[in-house]
Short mmCIF file of C-alpha atoms and ligand atoms in Angstrom, two decimals:
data_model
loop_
_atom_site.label_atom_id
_atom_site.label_comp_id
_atom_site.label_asym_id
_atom_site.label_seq_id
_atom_site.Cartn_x
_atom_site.Cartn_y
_atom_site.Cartn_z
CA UNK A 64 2.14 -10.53 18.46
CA UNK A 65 3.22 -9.33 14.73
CA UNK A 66 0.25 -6.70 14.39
CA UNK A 67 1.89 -3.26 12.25
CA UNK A 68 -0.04 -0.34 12.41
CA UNK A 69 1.55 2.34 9.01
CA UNK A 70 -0.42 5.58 10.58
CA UNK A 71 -0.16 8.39 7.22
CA UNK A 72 3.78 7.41 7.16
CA UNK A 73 5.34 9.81 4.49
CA UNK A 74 8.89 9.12 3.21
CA UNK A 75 10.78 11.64 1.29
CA UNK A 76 14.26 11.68 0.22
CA UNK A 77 16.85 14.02 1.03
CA UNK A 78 17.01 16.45 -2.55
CA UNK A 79 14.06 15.10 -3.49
CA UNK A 80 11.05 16.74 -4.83
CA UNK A 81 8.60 14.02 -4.76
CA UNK A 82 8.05 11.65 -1.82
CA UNK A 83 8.86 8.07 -2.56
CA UNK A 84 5.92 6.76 -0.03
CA UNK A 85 3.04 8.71 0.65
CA UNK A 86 0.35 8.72 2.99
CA UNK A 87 0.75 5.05 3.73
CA UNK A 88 -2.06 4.28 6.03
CA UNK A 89 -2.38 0.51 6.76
CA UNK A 90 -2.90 -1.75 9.51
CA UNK A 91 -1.49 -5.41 9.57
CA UNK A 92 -2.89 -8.56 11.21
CA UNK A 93 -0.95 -10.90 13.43
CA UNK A 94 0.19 -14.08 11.43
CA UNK A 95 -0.86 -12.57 8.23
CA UNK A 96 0.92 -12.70 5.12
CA UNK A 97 0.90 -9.21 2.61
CA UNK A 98 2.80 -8.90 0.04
CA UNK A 99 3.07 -5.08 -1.28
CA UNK A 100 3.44 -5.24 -5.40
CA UNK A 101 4.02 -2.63 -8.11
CA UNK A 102 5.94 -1.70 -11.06
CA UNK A 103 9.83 -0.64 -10.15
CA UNK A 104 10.43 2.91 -8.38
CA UNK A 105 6.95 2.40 -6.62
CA UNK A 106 8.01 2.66 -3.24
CA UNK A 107 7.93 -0.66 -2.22
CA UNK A 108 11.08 -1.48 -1.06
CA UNK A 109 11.18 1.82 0.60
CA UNK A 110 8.07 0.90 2.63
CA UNK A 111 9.84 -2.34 4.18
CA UNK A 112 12.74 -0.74 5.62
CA UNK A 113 11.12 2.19 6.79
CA UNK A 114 9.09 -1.27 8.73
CA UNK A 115 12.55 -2.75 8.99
CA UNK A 116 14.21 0.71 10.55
CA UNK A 117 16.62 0.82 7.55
CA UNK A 118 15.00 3.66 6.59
CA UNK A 119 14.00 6.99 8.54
CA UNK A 120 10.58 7.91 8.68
CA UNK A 121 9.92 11.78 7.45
CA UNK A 122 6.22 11.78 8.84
CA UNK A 123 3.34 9.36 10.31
CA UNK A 124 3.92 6.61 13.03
CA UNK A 125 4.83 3.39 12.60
CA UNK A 126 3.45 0.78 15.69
CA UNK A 127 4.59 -2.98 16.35
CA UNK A 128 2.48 -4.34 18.29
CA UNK A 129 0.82 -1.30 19.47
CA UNK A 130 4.36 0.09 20.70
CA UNK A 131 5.96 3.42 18.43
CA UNK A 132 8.63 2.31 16.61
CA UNK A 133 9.48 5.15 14.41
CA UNK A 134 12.78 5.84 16.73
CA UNK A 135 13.74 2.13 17.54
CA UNK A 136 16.68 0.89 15.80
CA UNK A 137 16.56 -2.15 13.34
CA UNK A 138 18.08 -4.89 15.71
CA UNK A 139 15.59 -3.66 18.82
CA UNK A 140 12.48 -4.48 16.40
CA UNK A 141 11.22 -8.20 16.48
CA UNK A 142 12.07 -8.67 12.88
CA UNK A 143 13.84 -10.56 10.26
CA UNK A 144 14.60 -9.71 6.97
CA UNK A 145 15.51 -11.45 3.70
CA UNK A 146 16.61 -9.65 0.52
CA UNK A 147 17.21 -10.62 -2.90
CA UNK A 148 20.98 -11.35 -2.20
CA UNK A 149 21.75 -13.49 -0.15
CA UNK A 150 23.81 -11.33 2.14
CA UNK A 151 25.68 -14.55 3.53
CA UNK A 152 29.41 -14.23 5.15
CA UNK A 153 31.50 -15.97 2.76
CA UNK A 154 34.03 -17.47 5.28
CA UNK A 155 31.12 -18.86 7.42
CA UNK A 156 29.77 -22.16 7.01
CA UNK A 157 26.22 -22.56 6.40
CA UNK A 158 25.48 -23.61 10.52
CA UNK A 159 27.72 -20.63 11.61
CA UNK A 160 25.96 -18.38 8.68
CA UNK A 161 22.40 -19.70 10.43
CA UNK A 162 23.70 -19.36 13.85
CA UNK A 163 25.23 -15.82 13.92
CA UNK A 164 22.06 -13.61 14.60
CA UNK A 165 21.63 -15.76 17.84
CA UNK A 166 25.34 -15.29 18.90
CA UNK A 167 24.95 -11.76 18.45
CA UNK A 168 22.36 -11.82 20.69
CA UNK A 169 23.83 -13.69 23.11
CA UNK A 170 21.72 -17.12 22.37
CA UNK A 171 22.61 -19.81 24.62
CA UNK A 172 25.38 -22.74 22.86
CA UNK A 173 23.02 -25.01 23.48
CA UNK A 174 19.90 -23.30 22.29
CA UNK A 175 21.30 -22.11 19.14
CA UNK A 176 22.34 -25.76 18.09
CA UNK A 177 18.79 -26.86 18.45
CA UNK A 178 17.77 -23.75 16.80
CA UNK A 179 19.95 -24.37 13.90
CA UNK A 180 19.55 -27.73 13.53
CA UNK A 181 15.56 -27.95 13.57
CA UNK A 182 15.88 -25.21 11.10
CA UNK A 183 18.00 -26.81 8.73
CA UNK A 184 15.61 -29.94 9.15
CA UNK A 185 12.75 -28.37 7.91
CA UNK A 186 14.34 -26.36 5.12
CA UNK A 187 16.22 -29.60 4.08
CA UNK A 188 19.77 -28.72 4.46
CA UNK A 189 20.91 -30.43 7.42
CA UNK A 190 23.39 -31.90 4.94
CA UNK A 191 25.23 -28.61 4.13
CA UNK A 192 25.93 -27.10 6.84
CA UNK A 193 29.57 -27.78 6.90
CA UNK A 194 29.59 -26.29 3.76
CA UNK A 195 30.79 -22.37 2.53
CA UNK A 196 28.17 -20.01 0.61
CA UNK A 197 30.45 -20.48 -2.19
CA UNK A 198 29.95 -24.46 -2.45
CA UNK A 199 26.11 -24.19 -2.82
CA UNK A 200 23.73 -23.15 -5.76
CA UNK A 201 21.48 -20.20 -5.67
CA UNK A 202 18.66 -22.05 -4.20
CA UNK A 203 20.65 -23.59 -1.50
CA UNK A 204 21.89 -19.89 -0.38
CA UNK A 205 18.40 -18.54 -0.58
CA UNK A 206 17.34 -21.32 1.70
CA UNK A 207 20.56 -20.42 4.10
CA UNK A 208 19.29 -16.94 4.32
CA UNK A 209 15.68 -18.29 4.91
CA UNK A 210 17.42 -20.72 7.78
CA UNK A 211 19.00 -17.56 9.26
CA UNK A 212 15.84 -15.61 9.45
CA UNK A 213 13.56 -18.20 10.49
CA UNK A 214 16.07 -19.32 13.30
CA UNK A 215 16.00 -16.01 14.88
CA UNK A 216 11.88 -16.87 15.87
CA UNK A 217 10.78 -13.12 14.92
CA UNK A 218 7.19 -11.84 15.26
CA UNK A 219 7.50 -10.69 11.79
CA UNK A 220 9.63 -11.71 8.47
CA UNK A 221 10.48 -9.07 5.87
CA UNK A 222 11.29 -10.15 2.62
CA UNK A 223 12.44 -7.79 -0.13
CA UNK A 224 12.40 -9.94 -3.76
CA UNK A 225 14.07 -12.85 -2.24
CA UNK A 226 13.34 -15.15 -4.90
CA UNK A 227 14.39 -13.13 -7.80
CA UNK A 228 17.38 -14.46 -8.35
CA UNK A 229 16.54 -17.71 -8.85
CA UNK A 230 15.80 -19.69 -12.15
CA UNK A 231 11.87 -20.33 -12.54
CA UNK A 232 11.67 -23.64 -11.57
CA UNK A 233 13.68 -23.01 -8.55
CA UNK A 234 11.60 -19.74 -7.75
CA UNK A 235 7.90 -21.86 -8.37
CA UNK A 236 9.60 -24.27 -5.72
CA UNK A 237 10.89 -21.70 -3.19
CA UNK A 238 7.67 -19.73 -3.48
CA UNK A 239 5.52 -23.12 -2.21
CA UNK A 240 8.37 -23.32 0.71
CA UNK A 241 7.78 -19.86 1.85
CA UNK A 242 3.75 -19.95 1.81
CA UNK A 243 4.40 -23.15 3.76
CA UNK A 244 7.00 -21.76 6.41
CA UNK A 245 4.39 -18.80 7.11
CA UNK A 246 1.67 -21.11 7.56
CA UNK A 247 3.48 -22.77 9.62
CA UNK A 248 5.23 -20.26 11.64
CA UNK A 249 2.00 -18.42 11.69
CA UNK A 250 4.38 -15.19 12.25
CA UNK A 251 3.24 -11.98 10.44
CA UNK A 252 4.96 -11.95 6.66
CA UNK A 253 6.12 -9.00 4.80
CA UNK A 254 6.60 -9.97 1.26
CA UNK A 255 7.59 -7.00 -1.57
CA UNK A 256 7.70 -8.09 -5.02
CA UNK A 257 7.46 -6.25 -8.84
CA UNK A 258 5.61 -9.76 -9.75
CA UNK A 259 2.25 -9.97 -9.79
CA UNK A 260 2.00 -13.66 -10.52
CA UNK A 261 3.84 -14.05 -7.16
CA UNK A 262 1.72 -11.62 -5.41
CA UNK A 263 -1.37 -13.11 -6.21
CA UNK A 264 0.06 -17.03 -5.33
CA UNK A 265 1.21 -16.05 -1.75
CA UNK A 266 -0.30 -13.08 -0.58
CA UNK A 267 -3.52 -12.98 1.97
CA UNK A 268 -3.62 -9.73 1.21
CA UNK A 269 -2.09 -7.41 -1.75
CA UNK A 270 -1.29 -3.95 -1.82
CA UNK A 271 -1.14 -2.47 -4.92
CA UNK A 272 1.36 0.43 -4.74
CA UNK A 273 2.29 3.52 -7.68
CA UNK A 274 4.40 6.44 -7.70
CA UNK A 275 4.92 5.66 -4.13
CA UNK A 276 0.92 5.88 -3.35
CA UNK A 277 -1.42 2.58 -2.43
CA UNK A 278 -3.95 2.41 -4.82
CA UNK A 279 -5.52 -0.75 -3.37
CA UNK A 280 -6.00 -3.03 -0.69
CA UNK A 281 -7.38 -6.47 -1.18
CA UNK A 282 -7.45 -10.50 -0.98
CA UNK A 283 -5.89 -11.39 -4.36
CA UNK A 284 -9.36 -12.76 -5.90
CA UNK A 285 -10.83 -9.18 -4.89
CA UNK A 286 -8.30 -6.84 -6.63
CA UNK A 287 -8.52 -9.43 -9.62
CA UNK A 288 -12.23 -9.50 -10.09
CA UNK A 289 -13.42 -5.79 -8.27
CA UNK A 290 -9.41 -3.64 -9.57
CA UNK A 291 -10.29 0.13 -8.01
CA UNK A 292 -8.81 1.58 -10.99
CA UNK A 293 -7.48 1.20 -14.05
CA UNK A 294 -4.30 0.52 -13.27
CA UNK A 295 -4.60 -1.99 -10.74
CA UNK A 296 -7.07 -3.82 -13.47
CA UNK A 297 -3.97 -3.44 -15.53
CA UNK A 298 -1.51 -4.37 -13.35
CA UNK A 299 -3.37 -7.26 -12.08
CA UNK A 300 -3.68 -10.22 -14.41
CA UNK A 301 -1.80 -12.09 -17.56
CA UNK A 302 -2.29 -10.69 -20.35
CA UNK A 303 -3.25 -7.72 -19.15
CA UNK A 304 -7.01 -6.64 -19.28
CA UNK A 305 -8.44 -5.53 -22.67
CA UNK A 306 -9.03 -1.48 -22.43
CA UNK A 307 -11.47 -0.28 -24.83
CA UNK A 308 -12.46 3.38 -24.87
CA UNK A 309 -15.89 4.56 -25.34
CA UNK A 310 -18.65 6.20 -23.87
CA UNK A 311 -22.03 5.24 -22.28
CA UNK A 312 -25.44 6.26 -24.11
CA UNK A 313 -29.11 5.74 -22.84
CA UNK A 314 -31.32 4.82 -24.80
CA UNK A 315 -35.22 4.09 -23.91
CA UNK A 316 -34.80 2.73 -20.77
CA UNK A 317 -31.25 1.02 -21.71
CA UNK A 318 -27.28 2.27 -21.04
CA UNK A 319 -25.20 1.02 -24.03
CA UNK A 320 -21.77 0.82 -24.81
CA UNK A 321 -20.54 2.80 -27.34
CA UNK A 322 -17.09 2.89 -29.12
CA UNK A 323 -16.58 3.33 -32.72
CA UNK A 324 -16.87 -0.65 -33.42
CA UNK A 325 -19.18 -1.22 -30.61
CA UNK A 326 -22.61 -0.63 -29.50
CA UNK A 327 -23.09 -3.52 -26.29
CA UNK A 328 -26.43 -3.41 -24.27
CA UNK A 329 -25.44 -2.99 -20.64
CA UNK A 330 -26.64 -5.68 -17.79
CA UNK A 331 -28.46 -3.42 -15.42
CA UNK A 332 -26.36 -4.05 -12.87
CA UNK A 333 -24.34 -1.34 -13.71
CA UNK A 334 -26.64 1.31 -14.06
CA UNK A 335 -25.96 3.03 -10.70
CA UNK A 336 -22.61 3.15 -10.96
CA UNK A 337 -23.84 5.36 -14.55
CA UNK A 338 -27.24 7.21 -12.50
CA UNK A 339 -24.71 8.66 -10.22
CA UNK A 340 -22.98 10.88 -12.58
CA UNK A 341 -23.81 12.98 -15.73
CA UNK A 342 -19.95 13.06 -16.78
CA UNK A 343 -19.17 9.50 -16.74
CA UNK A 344 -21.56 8.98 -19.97
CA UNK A 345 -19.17 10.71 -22.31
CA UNK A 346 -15.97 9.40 -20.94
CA UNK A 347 -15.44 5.29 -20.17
CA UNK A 348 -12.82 3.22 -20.40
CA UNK A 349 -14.52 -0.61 -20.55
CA UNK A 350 -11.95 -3.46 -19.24
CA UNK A 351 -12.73 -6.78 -19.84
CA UNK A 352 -10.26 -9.70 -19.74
CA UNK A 353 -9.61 -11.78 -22.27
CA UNK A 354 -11.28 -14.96 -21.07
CA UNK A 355 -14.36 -13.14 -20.75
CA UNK A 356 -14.44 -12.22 -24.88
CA UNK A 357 -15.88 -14.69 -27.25
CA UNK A 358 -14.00 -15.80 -30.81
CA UNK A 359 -15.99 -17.24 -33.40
CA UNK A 360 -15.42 -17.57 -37.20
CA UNK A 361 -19.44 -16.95 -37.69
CA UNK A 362 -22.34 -15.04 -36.11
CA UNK A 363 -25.71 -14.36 -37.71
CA UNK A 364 -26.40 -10.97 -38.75
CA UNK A 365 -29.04 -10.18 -36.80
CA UNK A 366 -27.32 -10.67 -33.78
CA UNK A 367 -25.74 -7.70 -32.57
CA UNK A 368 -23.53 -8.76 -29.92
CA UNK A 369 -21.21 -10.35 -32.20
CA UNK A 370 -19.13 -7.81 -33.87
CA UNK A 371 -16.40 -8.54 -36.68
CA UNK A 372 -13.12 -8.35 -36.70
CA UNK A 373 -9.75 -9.22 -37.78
CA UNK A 374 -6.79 -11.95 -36.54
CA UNK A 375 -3.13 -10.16 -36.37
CA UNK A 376 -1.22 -13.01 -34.46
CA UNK A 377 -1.88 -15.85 -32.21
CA UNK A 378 0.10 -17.03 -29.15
CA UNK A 379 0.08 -20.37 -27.99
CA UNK A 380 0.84 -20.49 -23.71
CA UNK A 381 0.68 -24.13 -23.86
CA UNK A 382 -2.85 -25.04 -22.35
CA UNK A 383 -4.01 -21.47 -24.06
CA UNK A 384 -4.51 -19.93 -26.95
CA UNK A 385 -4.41 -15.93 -26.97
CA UNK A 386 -5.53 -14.71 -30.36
CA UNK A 387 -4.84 -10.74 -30.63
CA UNK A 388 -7.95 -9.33 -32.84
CA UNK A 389 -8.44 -6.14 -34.34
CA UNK A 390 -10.91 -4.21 -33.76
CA UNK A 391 -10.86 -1.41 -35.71
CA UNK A 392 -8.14 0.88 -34.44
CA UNK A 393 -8.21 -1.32 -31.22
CA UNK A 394 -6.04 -4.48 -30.85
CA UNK A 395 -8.33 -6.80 -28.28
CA UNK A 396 -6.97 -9.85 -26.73
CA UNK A 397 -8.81 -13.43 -26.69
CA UNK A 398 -8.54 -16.49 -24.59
CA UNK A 399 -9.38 -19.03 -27.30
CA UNK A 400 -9.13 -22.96 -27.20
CA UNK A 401 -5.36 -24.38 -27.73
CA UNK A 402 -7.24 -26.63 -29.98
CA UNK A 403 -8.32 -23.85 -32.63
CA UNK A 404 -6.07 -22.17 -34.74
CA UNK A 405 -6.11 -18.74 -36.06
CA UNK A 406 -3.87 -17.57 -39.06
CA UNK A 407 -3.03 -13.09 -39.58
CA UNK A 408 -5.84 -11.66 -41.26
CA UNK A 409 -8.56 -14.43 -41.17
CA UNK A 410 -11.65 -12.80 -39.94
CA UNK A 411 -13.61 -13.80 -37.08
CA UNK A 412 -16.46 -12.29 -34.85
CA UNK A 413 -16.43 -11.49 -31.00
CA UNK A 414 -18.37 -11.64 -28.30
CA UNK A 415 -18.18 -9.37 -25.20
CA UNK A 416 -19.22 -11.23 -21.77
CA UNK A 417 -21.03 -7.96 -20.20
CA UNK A 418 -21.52 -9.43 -17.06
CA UNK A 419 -18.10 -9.04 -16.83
CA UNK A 420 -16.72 -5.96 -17.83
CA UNK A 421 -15.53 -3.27 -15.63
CA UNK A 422 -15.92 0.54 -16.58
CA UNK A 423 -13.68 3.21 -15.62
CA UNK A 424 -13.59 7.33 -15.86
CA UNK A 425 -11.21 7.81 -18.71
CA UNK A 426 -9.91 11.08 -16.67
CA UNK A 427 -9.33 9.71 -13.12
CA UNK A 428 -8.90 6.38 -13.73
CA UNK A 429 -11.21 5.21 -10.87
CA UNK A 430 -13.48 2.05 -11.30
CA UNK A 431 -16.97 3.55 -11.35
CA UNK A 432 -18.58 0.90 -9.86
CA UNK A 433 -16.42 2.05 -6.21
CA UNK A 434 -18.92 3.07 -3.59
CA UNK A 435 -22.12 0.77 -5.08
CA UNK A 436 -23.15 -2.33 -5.59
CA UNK A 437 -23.56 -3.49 -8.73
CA UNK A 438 -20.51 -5.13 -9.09
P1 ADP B 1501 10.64 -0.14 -5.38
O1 ADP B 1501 11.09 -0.98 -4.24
O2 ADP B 1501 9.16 -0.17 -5.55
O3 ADP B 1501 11.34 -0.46 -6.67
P2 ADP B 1501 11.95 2.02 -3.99
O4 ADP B 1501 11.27 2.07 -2.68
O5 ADP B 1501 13.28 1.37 -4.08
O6 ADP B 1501 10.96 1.38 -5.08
O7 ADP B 1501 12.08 3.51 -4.56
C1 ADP B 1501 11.02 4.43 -4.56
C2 ADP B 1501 11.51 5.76 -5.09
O8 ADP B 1501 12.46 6.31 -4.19
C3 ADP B 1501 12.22 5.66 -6.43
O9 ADP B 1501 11.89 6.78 -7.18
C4 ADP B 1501 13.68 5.67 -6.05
O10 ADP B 1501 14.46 6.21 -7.08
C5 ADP B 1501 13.69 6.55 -4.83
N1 ADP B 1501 14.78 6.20 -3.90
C6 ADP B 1501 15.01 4.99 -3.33
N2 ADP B 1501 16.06 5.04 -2.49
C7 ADP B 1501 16.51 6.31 -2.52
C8 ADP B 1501 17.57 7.02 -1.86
N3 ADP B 1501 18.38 6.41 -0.99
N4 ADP B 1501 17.71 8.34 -2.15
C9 ADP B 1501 16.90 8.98 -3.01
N5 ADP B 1501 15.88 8.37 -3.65
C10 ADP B 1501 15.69 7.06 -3.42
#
């Protein structure tokens, strides 16, 4: 019970010339937990209450559990949903806020106090439910709305940015609850969020969503390591992945690497992804994130795959160091150790890792190691 089945599901907006969701083509495990993710505008929220029935569907079928849904109103779908505010009644207590969904669906007294209380139990605020929304803090209303969406024993939760009201410390704590209640509940989870940090802690699965289009699919370790296109790469990852433009020459027997600064030896396992097209040589885009780059204050000459460069600032994270280099016209990020200490305009050398660098067409975007296996 909980599978979703998105079959091509279009969305378009009255007056609008764009759609906001298109071609949405996605099937969704039982008990699983996706979280959809993208910048703002991207069509996420959308998505969810076009799942929720909030929202009409202009083309493509939505299934439930095998069963059409695109005509079934909200409250006849096995779902609950949680936004970002709390949407609480403000003269209701916290048992009657919990308890309401059931009442409205006719719940029996008894049934709904057990509901409630084993609820409340288990989110840990058994000892507020006499109280108003008013008396609690943000955290305590988030949970309330949790408590009234997890009482009504869906087949699938919907949340839209539920924790993005909350202070970080609050939001780190929240996050661990929710991953916990779905494991749990084992009951199919919904999750959108503009966050990737959050997408990538709770999510099974992430979809990767712009200008309303799904530009990937994948466990959060896959669209980290193996992005499908540049913009998931950039999307994907704190600080974002280094983007160095270049193109790829041959060169008896060996594909290099070339940008103005740069001239890097490629590991062979690349070289299909390069084989299968004559275009691709002129026009690359090579990713590589920052913990896979090298910073040393020395390198011997005749080693090539050191090249020089320049400090411009450093940023301290706490248990990192990110030292922002310059490359020629290019500004490269480093992971370097919190220990070291780098000062604007010292000079320094880098290393590329090539084993773990991505390549992209400059034009399309599109990871050109899609459809092989060299990566
Ligand atoms: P997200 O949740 O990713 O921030 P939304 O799904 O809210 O994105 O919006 C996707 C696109 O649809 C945006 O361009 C937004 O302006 C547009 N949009 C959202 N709701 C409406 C609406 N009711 N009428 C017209 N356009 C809308």
């Amino acid at each position: 019970m909980g599978s979703i089945t998105f079959h091509h599901v279009y969305k378009k907006y009255k007056g609008e010339d764009r759609p906001a969701v298109s071609d949405f083509h996605l099937e969704i495990q039982e008990g699983e937990f996706l979280v959809l993710v993208g910048p703002s505008g991207c069509g996420k929220s959308t998505t969810l209450r076009m799942l929720a029935g909030l929202e009409e569907i202009s083309e493509g079928e939505l299934y439930i559990d095998d069963k059409f849904v695109n005509y079934l109103s909200s409250k006849d779908r096995d779902i609950a949903m949680v936004f970002q505010n709390y949407a609480l009644y403000p003269n209701l207590n916290v048992y009657e806020n919990i308890a309401l969904g059931l009442k409205l669906r006719k719940t029996a007294k008894h049934e709904i106090e057990s509901r409630v209380n084993r609820v409340a139990k288990i989110l840990e605020i058994s000892h507020l439910l006499d109280r108003k929304p008013g008396q609690l803090s943000g955290g305590q209303k988030q949970r309330v709305a949790l408590g009234r969406a997890i009482a009504r024993e869906p087949q699938v939760f919907l949340m839209d940015e539920p924790l993005s009201n909350l202070d970080a410390k609050l939001r780190a704590q929240t996050r661990a609850e929710i991953i916990k209640l779905q494991a749990d509940l084992k009951r199919t989870m919904v999750y959108v969020t503009h966050d990737q940090v959050e997408a990538m802690t709770m999510g099974t699965r992430i979809v990767v969503m712009k200008d309303g289009i799904i530009q990937q699919v994948a466990p959060p370790k896959e669209l980290y390591n193996e992005p499908a296109n540049m913009f998931v790469a950039g999307f994907i990852g704190s600080p974002q992945m280094n983007m160095l433009e270049g193109k790829i020459t041959y060169d008896e027997g060996q594909y290099y690497f070339v940008s103005r600064r740069l001239r890097l030896p490629v590991p062979e396992k690349y070289y299909r992804s390069f084989d299968r097209s004559s275009r691709v040589l002129r026009n690359v885009v090579m990713g590589v994130r920052s913990e896979n780059i090298m910073l040393g204050d020395t390198a011997s000459p005749e080693d090539e795959s050191w090249t020089k460069c320049v400090v411009e600032m450093s940023e301290i994270t706490g248990a990192d160091l990110y030292v922002y280099v310059k490359l020629g016209e290019d500004t490269v990020i480093v992971r370097a150790d919190a220990d070291c200490s780098y000062k604007k305009e010292d000079n320094g050398f880098i290393k590329v890792d090539m084993n773990k660098v991505h390549f992209f067409d400059k034009e399309t975007g599109a990871s050109l190691a899609i459809g092989g296996e060299m990566v």
